N, CA, C and O atoms as a DFTB+ gen file, in Angstrom:
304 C
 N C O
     1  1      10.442      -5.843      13.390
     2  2      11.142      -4.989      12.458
     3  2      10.559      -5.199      11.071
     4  3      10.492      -6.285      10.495
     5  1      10.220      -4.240      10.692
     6  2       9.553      -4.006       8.772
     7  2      10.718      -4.840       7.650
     8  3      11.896      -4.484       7.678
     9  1      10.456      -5.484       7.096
    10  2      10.967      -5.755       5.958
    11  2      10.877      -4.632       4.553
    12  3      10.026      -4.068       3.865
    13  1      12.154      -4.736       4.656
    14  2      12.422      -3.604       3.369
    15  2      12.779      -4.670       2.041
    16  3      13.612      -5.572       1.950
    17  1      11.902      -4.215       1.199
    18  2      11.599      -4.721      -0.338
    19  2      12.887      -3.834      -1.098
    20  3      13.281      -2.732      -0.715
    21  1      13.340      -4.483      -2.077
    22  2      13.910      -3.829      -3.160
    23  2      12.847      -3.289      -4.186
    24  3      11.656      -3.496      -3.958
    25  1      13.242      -2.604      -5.304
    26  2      11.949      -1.889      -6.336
    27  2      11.746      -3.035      -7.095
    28  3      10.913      -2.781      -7.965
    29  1      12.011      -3.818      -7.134
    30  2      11.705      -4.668      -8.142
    31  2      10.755      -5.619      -7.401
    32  3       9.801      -6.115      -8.001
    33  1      11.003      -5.890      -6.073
    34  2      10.071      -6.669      -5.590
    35  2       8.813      -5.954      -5.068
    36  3       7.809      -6.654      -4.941
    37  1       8.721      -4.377      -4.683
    38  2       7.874      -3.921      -4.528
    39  2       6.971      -3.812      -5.954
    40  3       5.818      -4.224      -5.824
    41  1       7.356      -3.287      -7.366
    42  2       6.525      -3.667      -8.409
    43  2       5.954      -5.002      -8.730
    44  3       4.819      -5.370      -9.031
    45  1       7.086      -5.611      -8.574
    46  2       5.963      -7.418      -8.546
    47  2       5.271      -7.599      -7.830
    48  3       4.305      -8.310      -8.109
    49  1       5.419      -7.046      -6.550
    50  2       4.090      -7.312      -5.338
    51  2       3.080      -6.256      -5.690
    52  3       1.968      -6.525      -5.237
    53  1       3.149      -5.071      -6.404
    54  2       1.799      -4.335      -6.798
    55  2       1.427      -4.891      -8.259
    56  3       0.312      -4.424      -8.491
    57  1       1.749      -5.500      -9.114
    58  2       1.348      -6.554     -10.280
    59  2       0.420      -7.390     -10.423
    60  3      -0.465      -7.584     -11.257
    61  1       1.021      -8.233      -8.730
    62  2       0.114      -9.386      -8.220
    63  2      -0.990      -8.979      -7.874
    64  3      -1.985      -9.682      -8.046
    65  1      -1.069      -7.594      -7.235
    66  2      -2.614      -7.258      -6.030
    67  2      -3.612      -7.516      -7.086
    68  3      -4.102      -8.566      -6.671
    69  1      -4.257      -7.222      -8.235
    70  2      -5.001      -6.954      -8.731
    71  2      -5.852      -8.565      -8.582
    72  3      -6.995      -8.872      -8.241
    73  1      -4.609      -9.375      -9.041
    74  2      -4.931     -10.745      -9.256
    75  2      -5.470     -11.809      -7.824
    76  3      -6.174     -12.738      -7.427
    77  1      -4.905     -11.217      -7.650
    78  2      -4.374     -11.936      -5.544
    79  2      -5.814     -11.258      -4.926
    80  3      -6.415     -12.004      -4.153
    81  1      -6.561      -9.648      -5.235
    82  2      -7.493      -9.483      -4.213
    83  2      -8.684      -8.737      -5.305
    84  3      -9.605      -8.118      -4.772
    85  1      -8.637      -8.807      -6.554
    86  2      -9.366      -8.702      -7.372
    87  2      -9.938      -7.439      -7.204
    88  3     -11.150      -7.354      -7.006
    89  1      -9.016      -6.152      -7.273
    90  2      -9.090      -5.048      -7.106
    91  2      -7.561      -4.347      -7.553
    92  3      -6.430      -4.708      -7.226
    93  1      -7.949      -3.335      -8.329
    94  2      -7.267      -2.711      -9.419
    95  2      -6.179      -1.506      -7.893
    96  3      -6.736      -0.858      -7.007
    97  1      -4.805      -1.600      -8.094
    98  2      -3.840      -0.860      -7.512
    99  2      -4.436       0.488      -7.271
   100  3      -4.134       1.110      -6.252
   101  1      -5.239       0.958      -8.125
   102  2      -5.869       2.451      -8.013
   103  2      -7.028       2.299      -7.041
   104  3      -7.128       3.235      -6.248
   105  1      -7.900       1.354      -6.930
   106  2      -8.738       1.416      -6.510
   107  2      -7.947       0.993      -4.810
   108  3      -7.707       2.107      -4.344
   109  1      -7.584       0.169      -4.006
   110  2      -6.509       0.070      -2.940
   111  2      -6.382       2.140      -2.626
   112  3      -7.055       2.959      -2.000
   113  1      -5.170       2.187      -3.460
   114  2      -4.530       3.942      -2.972
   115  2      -6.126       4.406      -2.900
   116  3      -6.041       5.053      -1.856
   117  1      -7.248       4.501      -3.211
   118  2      -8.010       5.356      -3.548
   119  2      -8.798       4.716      -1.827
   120  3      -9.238       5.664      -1.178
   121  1      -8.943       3.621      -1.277
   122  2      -9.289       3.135      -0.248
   123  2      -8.644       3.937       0.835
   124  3      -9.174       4.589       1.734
   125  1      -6.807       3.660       0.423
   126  2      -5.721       4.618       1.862
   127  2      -6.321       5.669       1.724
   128  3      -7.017       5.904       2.711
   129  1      -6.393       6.604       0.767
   130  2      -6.372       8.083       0.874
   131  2      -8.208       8.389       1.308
   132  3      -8.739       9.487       1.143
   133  1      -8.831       7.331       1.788
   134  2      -9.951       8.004       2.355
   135  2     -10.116       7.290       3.643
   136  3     -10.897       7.640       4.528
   137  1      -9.352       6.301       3.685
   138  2      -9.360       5.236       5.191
   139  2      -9.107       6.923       6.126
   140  3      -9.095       8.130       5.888
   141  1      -8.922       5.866       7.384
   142  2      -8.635       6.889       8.928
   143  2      -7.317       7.514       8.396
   144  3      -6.757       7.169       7.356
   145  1      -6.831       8.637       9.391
   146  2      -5.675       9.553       9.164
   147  2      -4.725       8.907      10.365
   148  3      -4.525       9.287      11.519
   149  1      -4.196       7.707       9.569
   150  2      -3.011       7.100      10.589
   151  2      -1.904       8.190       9.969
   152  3      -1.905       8.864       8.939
   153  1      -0.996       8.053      11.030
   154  2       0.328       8.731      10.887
   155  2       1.336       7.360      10.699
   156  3       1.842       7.187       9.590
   157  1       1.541       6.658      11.497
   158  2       2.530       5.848      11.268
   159  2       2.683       5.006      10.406
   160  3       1.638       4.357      10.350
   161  1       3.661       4.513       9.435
   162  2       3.477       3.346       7.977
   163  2       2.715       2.483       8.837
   164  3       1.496       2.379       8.698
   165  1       3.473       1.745       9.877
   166  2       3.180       0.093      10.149
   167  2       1.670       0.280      10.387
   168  3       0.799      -0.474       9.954
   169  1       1.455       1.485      11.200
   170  2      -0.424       1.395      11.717
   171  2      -1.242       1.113      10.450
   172  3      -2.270       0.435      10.425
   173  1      -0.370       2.019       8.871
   174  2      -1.475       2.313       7.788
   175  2      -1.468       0.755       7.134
   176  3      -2.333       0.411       6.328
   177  1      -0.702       0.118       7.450
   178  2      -0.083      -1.397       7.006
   179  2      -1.622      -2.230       8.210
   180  3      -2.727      -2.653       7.870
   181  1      -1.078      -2.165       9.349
   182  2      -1.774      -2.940      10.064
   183  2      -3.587      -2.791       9.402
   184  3      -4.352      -3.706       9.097
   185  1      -3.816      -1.271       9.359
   186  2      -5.020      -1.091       9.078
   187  2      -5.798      -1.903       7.677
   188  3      -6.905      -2.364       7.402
   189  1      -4.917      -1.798       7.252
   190  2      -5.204      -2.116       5.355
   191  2      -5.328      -3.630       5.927
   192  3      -6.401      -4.202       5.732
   193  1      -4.159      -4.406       6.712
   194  2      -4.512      -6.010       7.248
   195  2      -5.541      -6.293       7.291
   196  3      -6.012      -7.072       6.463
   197  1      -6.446      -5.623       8.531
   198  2      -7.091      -5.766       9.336
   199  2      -8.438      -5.807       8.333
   200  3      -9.080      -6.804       8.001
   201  1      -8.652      -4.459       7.971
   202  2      -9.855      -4.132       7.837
   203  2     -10.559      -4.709       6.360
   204  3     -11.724      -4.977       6.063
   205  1      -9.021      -4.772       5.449
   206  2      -9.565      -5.268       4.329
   207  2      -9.000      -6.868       4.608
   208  3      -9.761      -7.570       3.942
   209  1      -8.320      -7.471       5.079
   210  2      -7.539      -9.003       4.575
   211  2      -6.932      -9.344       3.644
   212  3      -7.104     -10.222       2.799
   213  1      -5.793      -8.216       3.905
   214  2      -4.620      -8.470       2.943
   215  2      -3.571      -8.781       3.794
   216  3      -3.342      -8.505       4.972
   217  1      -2.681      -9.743       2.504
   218  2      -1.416      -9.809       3.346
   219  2      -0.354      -9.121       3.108
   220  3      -0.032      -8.498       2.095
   221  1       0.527      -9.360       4.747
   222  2       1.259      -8.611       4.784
   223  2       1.920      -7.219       3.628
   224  3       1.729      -6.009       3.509
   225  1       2.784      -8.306       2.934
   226  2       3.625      -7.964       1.548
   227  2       2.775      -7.019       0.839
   228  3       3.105      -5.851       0.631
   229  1       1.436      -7.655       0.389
   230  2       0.531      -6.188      -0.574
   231  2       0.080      -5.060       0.350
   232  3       0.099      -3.905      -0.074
   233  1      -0.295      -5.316       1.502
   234  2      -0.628      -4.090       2.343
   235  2       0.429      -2.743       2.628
   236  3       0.180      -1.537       2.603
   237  1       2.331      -3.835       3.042
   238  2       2.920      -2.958       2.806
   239  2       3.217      -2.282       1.786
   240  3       3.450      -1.078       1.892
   241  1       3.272      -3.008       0.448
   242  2       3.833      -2.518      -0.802
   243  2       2.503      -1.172      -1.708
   244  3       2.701      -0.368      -2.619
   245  1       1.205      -1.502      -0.878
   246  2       0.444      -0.362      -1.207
   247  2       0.651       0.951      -0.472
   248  3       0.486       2.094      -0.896
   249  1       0.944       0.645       0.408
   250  2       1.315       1.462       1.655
   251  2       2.397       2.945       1.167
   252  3       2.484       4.172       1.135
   253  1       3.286       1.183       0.748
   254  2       4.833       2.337       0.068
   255  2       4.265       2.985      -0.949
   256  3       4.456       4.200      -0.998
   257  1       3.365       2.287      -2.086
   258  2       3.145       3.216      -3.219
   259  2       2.539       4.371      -3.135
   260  3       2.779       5.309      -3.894
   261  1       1.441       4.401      -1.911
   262  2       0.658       5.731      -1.671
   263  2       1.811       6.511      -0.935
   264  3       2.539       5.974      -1.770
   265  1       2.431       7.050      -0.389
   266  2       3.585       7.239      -0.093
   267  2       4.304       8.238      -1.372
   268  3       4.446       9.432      -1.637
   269  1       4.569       7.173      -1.825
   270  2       5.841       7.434      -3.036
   271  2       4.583       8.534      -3.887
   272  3       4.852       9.729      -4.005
   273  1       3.534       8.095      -4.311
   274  2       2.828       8.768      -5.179
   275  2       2.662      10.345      -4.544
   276  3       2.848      11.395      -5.159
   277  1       2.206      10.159      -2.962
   278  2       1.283      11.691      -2.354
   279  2       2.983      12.711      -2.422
   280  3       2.914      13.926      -2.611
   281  1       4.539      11.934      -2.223
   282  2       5.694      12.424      -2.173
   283  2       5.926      13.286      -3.542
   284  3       6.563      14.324      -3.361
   285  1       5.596      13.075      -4.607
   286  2       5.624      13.440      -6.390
   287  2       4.690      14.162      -6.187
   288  3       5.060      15.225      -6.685
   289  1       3.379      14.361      -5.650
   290  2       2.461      15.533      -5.842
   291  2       3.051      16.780      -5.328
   292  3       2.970      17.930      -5.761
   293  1       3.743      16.229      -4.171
   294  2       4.441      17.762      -3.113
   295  2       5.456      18.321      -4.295
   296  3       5.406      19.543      -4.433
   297  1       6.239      17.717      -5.044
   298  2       7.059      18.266      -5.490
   299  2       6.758      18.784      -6.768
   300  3       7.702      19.346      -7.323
   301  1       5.271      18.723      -7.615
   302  2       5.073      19.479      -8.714
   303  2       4.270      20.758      -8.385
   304  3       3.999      21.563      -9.276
C-alpha cells in the first residue's frame, strides 16, 4: 500500500531532491515527461527507482508533482 504524504511533507521531500541527487526538480519532471508512457503512479514511481536510483519518498513525491503540474495545464 502507497504512503500518502501530507503537502508539507511532499514540498520538503521536493527541496531535498536537488541536494540528495544533484539534479534540479525541473530537470527530474522534464526526465517523467519523456521517460516510457506508464499509466499507473506506482509503475511511474517504480520506474524513476529503477532506472534512475532514487528513493522511494523523492521518486514518489516527483511523481505527485508531475501529476499535480500536467493537472493545472488541463485546466488553463
Amino acid at each position: 500500500m502507497s504512503q500518502v504524504f501530507s503537502m508539507e511533507t511532499h514540498r520538503n521531500l521536493l527541496a531535498r531532491i536537488p541536494h540528495c541527487t544533484g539534479r534540479e526538480v525541473s530537470d527530474w519532471l522534464r526526465t517523467v515527461d519523456e521517460g516510457p508512457s506508464l499509466f499507473c503512479f506506482e509503475e511511474k514511481v517504480s520506474w524513476l527507482r529503477h532506472e534512475h536510483n532514487l528513493a522511494y519518498g523523492h521518486a514518489k513525491a516527483l511523481i505527485h508533482e508531475y501529476d499535480l503540474r500536467r493537472a493545472a495545464r488541463k485546466l488553463l
